[in-house]
PDB file of C-alpha atoms in Angstrom:
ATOM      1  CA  UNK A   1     173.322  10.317 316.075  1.00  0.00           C
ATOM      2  CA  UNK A   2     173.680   6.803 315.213  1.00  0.00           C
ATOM      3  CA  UNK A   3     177.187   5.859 313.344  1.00  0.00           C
ATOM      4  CA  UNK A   4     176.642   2.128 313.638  1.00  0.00           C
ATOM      5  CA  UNK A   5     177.754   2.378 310.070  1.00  0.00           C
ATOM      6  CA  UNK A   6     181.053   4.449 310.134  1.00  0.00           C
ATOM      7  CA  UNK A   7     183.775   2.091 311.702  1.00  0.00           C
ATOM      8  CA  UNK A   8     186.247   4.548 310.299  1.00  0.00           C
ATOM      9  CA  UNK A   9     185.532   7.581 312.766  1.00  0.00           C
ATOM     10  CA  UNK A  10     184.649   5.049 316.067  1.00  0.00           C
ATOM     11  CA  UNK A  11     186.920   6.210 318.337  1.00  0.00           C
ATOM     12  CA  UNK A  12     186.894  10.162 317.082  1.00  0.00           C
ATOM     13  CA  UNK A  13     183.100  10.098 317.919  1.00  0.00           C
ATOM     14  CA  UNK A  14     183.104   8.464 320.796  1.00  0.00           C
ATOM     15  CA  UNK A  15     186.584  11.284 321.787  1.00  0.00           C
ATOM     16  CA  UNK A  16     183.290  13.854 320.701  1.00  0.00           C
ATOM     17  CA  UNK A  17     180.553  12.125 322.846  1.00  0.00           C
ATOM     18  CA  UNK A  18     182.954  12.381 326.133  1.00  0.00           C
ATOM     19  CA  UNK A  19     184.034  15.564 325.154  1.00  0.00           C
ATOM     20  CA  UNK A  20     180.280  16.650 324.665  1.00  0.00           C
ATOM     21  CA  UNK A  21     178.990  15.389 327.806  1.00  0.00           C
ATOM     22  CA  UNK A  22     181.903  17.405 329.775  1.00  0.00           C
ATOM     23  CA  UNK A  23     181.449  20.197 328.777  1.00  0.00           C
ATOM     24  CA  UNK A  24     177.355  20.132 328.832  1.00  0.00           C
ATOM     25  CA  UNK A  25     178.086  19.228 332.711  1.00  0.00           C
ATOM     26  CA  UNK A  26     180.114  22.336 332.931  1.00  0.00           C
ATOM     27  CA  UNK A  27     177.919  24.246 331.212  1.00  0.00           C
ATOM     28  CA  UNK A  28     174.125  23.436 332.583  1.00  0.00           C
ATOM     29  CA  UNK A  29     173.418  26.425 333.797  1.00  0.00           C
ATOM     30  CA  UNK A  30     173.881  28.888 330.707  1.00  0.00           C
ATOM     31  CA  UNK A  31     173.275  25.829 327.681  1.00  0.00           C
ATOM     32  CA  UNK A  32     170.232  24.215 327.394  1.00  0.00           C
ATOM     33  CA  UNK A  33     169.696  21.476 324.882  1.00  0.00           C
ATOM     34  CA  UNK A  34     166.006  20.638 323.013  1.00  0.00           C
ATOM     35  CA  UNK A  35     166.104  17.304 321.041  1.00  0.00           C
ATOM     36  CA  UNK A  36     163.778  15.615 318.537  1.00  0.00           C
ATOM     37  CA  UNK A  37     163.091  12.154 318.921  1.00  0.00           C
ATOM     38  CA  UNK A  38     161.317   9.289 316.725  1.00  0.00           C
ATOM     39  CA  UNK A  39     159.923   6.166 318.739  1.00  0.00           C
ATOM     40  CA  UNK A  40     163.916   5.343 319.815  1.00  0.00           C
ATOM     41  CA  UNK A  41     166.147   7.813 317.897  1.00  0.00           C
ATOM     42  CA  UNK A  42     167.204  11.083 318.037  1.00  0.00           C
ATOM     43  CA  UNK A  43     166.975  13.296 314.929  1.00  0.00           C
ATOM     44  CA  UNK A  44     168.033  16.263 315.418  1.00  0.00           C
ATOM     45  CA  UNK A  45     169.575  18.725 318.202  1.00  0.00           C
ATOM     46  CA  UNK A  46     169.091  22.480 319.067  1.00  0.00           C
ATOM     47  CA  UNK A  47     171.246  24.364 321.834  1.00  0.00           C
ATOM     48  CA  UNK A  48     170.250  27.839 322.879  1.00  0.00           C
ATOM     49  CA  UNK A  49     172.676  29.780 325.137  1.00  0.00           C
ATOM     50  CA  UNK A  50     171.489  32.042 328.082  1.00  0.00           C
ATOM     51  CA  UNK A  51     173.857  34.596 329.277  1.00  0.00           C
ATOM     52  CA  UNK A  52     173.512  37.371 331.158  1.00  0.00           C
ATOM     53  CA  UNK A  53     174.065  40.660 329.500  1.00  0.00           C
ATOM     54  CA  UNK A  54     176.124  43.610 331.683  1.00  0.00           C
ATOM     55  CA  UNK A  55     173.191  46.196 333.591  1.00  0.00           C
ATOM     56  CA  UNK A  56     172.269  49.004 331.757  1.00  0.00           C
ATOM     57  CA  UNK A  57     169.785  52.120 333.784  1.00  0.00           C
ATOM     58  CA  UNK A  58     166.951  51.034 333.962  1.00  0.00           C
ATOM     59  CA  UNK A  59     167.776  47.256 332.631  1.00  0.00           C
ATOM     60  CA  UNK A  60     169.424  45.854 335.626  1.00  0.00           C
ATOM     61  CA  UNK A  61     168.820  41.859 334.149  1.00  0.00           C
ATOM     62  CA  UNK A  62     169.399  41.772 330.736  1.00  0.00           C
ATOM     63  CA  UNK A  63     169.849  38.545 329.089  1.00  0.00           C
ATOM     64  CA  UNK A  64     171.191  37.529 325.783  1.00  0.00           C
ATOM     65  CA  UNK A  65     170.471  33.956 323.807  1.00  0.00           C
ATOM     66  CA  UNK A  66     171.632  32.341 321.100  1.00  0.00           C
ATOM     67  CA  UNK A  67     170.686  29.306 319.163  1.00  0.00           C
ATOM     68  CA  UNK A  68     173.651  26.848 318.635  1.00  0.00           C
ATOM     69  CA  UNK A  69     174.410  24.022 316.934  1.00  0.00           C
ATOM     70  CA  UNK A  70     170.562  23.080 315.257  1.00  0.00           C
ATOM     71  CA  UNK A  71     171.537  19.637 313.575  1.00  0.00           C
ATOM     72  CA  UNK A  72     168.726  17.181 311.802  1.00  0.00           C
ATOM     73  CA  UNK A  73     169.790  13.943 310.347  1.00  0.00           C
ATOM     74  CA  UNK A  74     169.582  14.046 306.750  1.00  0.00           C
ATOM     75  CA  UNK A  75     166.690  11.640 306.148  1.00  0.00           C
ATOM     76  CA  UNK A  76     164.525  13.771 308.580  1.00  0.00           C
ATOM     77  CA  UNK A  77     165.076  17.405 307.003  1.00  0.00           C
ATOM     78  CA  UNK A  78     162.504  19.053 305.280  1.00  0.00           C
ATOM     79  CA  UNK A  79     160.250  17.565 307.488  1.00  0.00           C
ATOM     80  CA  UNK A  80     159.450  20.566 310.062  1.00  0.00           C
ATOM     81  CA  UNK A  81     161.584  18.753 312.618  1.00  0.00           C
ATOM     82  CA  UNK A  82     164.884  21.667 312.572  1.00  0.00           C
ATOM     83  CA  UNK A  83     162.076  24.504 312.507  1.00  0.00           C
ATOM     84  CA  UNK A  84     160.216  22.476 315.436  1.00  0.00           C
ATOM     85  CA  UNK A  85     163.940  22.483 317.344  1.00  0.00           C
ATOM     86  CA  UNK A  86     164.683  26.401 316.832  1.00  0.00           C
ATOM     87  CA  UNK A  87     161.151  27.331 317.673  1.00  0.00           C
ATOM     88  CA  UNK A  88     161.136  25.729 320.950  1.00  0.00           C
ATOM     89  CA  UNK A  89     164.796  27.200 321.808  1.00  0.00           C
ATOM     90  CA  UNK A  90     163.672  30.296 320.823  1.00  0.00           C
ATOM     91  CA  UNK A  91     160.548  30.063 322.957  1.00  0.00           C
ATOM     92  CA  UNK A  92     162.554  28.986 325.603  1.00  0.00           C
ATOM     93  CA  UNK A  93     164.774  31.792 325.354  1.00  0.00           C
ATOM     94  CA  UNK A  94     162.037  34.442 325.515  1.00  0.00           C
ATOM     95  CA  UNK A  95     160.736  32.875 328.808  1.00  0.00           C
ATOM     96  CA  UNK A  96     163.505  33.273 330.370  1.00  0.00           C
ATOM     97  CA  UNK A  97     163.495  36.939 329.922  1.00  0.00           C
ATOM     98  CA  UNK A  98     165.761  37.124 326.699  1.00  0.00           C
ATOM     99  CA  UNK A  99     164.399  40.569 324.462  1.00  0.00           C
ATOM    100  CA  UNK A 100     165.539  39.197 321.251  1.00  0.00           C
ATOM    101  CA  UNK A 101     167.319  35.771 319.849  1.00  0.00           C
ATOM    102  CA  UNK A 102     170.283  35.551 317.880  1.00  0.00           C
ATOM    103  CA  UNK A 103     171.452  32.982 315.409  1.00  0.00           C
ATOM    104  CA  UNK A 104     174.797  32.201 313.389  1.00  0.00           C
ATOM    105  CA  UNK A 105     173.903  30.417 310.228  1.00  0.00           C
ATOM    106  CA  UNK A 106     175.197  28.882 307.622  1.00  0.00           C
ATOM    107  CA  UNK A 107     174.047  30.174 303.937  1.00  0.00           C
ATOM    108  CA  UNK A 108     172.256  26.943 303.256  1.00  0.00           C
ATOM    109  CA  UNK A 109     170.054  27.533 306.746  1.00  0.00           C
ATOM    110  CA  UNK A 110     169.376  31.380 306.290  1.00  0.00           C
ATOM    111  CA  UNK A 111     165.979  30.838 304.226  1.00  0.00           C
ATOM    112  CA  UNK A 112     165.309  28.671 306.890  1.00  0.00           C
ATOM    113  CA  UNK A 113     165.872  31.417 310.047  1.00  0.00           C
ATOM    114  CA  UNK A 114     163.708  34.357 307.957  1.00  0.00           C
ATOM    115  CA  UNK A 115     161.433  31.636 307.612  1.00  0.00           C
ATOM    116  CA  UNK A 116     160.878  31.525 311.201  1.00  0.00           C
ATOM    117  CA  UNK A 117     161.070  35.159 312.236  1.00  0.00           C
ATOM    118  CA  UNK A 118     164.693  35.726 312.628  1.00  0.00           C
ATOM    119  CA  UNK A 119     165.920  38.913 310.867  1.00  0.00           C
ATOM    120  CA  UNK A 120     169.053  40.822 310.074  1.00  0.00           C
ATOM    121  CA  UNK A 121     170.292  43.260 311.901  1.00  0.00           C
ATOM    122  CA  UNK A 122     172.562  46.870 311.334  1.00  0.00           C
ATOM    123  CA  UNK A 123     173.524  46.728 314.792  1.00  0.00           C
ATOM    124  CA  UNK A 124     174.968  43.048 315.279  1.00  0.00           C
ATOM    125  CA  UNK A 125     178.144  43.484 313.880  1.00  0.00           C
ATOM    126  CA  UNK A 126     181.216  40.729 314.318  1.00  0.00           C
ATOM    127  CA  UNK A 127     184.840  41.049 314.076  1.00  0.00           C
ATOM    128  CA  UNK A 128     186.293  37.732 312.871  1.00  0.00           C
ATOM    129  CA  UNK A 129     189.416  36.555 314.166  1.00  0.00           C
ATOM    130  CA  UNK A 130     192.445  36.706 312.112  1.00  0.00           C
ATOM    131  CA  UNK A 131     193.725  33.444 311.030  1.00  0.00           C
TER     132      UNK A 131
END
């Protein structure tokens, strides 16, 4: 992400870019990370999670995934390049052996998602944490 600009937040982002790169070194073997690059920038992010899901009969690997933290730099949205990101996560995902995908979106993004497949569902339900 390039913040050559923001002086302000210098020392907050680069706090977020150690932070980052600990815990993607802790977690390597369940995150993996898909990015979209011009000739020398980066322009967006994807993360898809891999974890395995508890047996079940007849279902002794089970694996569940879910897309995290898509980002796109503002002048590149619109462009294909986020849809480009969640495909290839997604793909990913299903390689690896995962039966379905799951997303959490923000409103703005949904259109986006249905665009690309992703549906809702009666039986992925959430409890939210009480503040």
């Amino acid at each position: 992400m390039d913040r050559a600009g923001d002086d302000a937040d210098t020392a907050e982002f680069d706090s977020f870019v150690d932070a980052l790169g600990a815990w993607w070194e802790a977690h390597r073997a369940t995150h993996f990370a898909f990015v979209a690059l011009t000739e020398d920038t980066t322009v967006g992010a994807a993360w898809v999670a891999l974890l395995p899901r508890v047996p079940s009969p007849g279902a002794n690997n089970r694996l569940s995934a879910d897309i995290q933290s898509v980002f796109v730099m503002p002048e590149h949205r619109g462009g294909g390049v986020g849809a480009a990101l969640v495909d290839a996560a997604a793909t990913h995902a299903h390689r690896a052996g995962a039966s379905r995908v799951t997303v959490h979106s923000s409103e703005r993004a949904v259109s986006v998602y249905k665009r690309l497949g992703f549906t809702g569902s009666p039986k992925l339900l959430q409890r939210i944490a009480e503040a």
